[in-house]
Short mmCIF file of C-alpha atoms in Angstrom, two decimals:
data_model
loop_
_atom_site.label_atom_id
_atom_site.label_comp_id
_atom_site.label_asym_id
_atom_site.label_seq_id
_atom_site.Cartn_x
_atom_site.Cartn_y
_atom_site.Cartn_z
CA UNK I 18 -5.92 13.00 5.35
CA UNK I 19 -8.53 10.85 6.64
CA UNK I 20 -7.22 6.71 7.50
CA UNK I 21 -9.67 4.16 8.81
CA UNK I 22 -7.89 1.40 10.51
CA UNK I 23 -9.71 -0.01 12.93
CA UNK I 24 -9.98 -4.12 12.05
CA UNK I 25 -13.11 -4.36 12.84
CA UNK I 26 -14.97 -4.70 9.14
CA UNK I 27 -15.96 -1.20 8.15
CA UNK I 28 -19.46 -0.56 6.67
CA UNK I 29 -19.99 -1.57 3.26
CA UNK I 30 -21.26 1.99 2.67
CA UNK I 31 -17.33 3.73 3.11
CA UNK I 32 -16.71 2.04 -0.59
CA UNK I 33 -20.29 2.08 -1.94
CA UNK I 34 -19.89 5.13 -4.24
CA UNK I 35 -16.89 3.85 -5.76
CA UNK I 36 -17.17 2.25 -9.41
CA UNK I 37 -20.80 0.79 -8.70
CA UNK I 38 -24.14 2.25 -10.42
CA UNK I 39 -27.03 4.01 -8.25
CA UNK I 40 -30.38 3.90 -8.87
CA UNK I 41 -32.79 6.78 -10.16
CA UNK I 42 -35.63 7.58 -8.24
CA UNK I 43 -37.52 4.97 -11.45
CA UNK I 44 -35.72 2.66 -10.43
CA UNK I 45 -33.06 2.79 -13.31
CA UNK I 46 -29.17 2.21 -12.55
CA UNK I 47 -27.28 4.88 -13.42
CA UNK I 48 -23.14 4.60 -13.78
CA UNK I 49 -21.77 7.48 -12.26
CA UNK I 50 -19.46 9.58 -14.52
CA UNK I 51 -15.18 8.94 -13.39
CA UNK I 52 -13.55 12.74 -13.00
CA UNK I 53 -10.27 11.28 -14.52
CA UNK I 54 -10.68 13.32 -17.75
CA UNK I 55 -11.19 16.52 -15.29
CA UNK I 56 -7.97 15.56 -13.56
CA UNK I 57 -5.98 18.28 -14.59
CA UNK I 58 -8.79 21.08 -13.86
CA UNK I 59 -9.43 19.94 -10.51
CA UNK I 60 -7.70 21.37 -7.44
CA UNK I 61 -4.87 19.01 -6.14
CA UNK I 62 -5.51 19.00 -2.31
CA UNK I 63 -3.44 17.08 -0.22
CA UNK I 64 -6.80 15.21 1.59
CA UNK I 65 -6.70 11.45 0.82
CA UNK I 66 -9.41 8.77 1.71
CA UNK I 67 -7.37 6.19 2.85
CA UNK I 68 -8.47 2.47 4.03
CA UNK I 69 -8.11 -1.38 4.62
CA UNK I 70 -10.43 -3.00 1.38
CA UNK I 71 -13.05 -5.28 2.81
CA UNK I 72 -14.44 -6.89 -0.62
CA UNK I 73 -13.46 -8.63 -3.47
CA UNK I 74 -14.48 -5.61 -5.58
CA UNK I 75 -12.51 -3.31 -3.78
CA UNK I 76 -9.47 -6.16 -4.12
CA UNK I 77 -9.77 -6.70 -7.68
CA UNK I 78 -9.47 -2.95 -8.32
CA UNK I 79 -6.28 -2.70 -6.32
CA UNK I 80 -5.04 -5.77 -8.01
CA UNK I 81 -5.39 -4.27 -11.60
CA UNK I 82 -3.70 -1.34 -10.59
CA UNK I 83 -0.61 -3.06 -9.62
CA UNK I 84 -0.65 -5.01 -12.74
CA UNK I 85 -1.30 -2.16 -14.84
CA UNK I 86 2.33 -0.26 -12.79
CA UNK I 87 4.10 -3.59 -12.01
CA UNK I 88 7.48 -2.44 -13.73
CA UNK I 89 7.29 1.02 -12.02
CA UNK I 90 6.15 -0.26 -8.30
CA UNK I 91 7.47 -3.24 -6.16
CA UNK I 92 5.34 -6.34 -6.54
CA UNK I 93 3.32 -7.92 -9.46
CA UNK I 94 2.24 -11.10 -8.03
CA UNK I 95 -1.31 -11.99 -7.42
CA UNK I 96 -3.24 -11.61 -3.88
CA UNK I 97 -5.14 -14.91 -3.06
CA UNK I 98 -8.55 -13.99 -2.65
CA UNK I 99 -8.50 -15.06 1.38
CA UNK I 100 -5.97 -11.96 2.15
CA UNK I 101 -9.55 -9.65 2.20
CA UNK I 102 -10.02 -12.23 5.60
CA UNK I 103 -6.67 -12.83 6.52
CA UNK I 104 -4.87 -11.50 9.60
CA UNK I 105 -1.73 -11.35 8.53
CA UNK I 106 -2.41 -9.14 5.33
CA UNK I 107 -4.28 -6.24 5.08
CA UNK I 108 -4.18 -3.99 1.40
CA UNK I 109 -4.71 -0.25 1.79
CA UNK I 110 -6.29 1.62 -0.67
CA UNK I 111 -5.94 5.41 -1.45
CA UNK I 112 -9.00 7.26 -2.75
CA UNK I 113 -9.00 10.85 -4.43
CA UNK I 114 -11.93 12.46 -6.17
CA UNK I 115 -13.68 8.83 -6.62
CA UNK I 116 -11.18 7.46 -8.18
CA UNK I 117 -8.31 4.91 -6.77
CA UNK I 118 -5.06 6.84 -6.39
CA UNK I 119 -2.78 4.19 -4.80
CA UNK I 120 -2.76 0.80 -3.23
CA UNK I 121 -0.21 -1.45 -0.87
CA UNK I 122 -0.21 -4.63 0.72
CA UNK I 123 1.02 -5.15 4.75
CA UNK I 124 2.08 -8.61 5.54
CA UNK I 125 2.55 -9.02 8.84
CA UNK I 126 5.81 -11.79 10.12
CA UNK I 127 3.52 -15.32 10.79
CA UNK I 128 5.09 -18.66 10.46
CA UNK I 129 4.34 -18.06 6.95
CA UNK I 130 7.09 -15.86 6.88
CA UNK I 131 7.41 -12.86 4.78
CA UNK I 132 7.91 -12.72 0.60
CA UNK I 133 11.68 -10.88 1.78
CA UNK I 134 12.64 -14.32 3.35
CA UNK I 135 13.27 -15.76 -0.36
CA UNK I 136 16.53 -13.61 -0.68
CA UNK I 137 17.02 -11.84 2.77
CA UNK I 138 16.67 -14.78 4.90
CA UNK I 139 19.50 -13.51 7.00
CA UNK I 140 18.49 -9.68 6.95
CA UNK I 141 15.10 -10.81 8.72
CA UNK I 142 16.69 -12.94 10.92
CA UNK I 143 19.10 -10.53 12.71
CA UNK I 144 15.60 -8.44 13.41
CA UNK I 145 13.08 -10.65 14.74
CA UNK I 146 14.36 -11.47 17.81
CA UNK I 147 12.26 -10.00 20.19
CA UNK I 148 10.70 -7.68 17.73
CA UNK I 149 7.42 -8.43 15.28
CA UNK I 150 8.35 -7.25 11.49
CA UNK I 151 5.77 -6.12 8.82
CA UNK I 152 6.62 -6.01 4.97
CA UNK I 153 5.34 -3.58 2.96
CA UNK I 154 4.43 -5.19 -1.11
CA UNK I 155 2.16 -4.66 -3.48
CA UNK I 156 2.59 -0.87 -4.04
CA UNK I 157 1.20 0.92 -7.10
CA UNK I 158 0.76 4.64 -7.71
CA UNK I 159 -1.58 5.84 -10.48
CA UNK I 160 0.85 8.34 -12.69
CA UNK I 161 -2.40 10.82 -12.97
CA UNK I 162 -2.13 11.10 -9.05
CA UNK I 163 1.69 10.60 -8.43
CA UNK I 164 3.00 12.97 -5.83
CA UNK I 165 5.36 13.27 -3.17
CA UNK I 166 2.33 14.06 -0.51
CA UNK I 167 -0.07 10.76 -1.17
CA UNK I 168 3.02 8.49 -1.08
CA UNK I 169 3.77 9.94 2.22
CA UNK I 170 0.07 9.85 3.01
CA UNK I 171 0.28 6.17 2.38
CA UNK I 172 2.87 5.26 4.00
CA UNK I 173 2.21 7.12 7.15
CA UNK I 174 -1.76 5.32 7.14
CA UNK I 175 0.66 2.14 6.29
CA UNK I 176 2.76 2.19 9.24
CA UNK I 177 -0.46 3.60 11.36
CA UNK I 178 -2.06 0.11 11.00
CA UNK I 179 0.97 -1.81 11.37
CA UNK I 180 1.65 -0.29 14.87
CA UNK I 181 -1.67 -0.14 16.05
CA UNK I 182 -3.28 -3.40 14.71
CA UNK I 183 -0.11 -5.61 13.87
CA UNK I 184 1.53 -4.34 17.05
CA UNK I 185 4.55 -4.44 15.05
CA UNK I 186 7.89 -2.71 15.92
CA UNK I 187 9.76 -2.94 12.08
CA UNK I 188 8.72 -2.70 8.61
CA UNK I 189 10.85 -3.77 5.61
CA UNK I 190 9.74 -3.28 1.85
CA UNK I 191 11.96 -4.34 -1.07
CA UNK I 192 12.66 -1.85 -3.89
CA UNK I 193 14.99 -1.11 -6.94
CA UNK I 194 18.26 -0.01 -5.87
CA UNK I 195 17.55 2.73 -8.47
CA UNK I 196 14.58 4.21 -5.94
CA UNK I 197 16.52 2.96 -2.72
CA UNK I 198 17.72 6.91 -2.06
CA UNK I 199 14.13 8.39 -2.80
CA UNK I 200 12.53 6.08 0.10
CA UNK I 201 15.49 6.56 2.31
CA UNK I 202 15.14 10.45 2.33
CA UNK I 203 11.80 11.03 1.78
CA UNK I 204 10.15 8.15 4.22
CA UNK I 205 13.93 7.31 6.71
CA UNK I 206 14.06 3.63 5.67
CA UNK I 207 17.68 2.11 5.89
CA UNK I 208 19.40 0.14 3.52
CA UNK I 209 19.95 -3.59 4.83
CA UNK I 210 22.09 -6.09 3.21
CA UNK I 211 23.09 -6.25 -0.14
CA UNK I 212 21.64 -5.93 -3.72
CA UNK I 213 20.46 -9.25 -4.60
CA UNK I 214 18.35 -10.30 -8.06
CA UNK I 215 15.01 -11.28 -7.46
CA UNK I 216 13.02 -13.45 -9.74
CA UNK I 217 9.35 -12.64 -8.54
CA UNK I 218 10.06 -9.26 -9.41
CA UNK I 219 12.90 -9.43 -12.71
CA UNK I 220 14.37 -7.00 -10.85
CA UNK I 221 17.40 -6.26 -8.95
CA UNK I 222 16.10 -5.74 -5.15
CA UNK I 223 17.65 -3.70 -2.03
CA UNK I 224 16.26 -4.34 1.17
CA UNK I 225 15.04 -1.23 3.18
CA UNK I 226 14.28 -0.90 6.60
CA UNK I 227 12.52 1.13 9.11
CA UNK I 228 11.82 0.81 12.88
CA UNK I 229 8.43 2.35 14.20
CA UNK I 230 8.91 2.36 17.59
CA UNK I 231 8.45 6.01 18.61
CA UNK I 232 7.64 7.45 14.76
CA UNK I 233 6.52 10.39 14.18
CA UNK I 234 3.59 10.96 12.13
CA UNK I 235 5.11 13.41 9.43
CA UNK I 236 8.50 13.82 7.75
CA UNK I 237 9.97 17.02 6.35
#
């Protein structure tokens, strides 16, 4: 698996091949061909190209994935344009073969506050003290890449950058109590508080939790 997560800005180039044209040696742009409809032929390794977006391109792509799997995955509202800048947000994107596997958002606690705070006020309350929290949002898995190995990749890139560039100590993502159990075993986040309905999402919602202090990097 390779991550980037330094916050610096990362050279244009890392995202240049991805969904743009190139030029002939005439002159002449030239789309390159997507290996979607060679999927199924190609070998499924378990190496994933994983990093922070730094343009609007890169954004929008993310964005129309988690529109396209908004009643599968966790969030469906819209990213304001300024999150590409912000501090507080960063969105990951996951890259196999070319083509864009998976995307999340980190928000990181601010005065802002976090999207949780509209139903688990209280939840977030009991863990800030002392302690800087990071929400995870905004994830979307493309079904023809779907796998227990790149959500894990993911996640593990996920809570990477929140340690090491948020500095924070928590993260929290809300999820349908239905897929509560799958993040619990297969990632160790802990239930927190009760089911509540959320209205962003149409969705009942569970609050998970998971400290990073002292992670390790993979899971069995």
């Amino acid at each position: 698996m390779h991550t980037a997560i330094n916050p610096k800005r990362l050279p244009e180039t890392a995202f240049a091949h991805y969904g743009q044209a190139r030029r002939s040696r005439d002159g002449a742009c030239l789309q390159l061909p997507s290996l979607r409809a060679l999927w199924g032929l190609l070998p499924h390794c378990r190496g994933y190209d994983i990093r922070p977006v730094r343009t609007l391109h890169q954004l929008d792509a993310a964005n129309m994935l988690v529109q396209q799997m908004s009643a599968c995955y966790s969030d469906n509202s819209e990213t304001p344009e300024q999150w590409v800048d912000d501090p507080n947000h960063v969105t990951l994107a996951a890259r196999q073969y070319d083509e864009l596997a998976a995307t999340l958002t980190l928000n990181c606690d601010s005065p802002e506050g976090l999207l949780a705070d509209a139903l688990h006020a209280a939840e977030l309350a009991r863990l800030r003290p002392g302690r800087i929290v990071c929400e995870v949002s905004r994830l979307a898995v493309d079904p023809d890449f779907s796998s227990r190995d790149l959500l894990i990749a993911l996640f593990q890139a996920a809570f990477k950058y929140a340690r090491n560039v948020f500095a924070a100590s928590d993260a929290v993502i809300e999820v349908n109590p239905r897929h509560a159990r799958y993040y619990q075993r297969l990632l160790g986040f802990k239930q927190i508080g009760r089911q509540r309905q959320c209205r962003r999402l149409d969705a009942p919602v569970v609050l998970l939790h998971q400290e990073l202090d002292g992670m390790t990097e993979q899971r069995g």
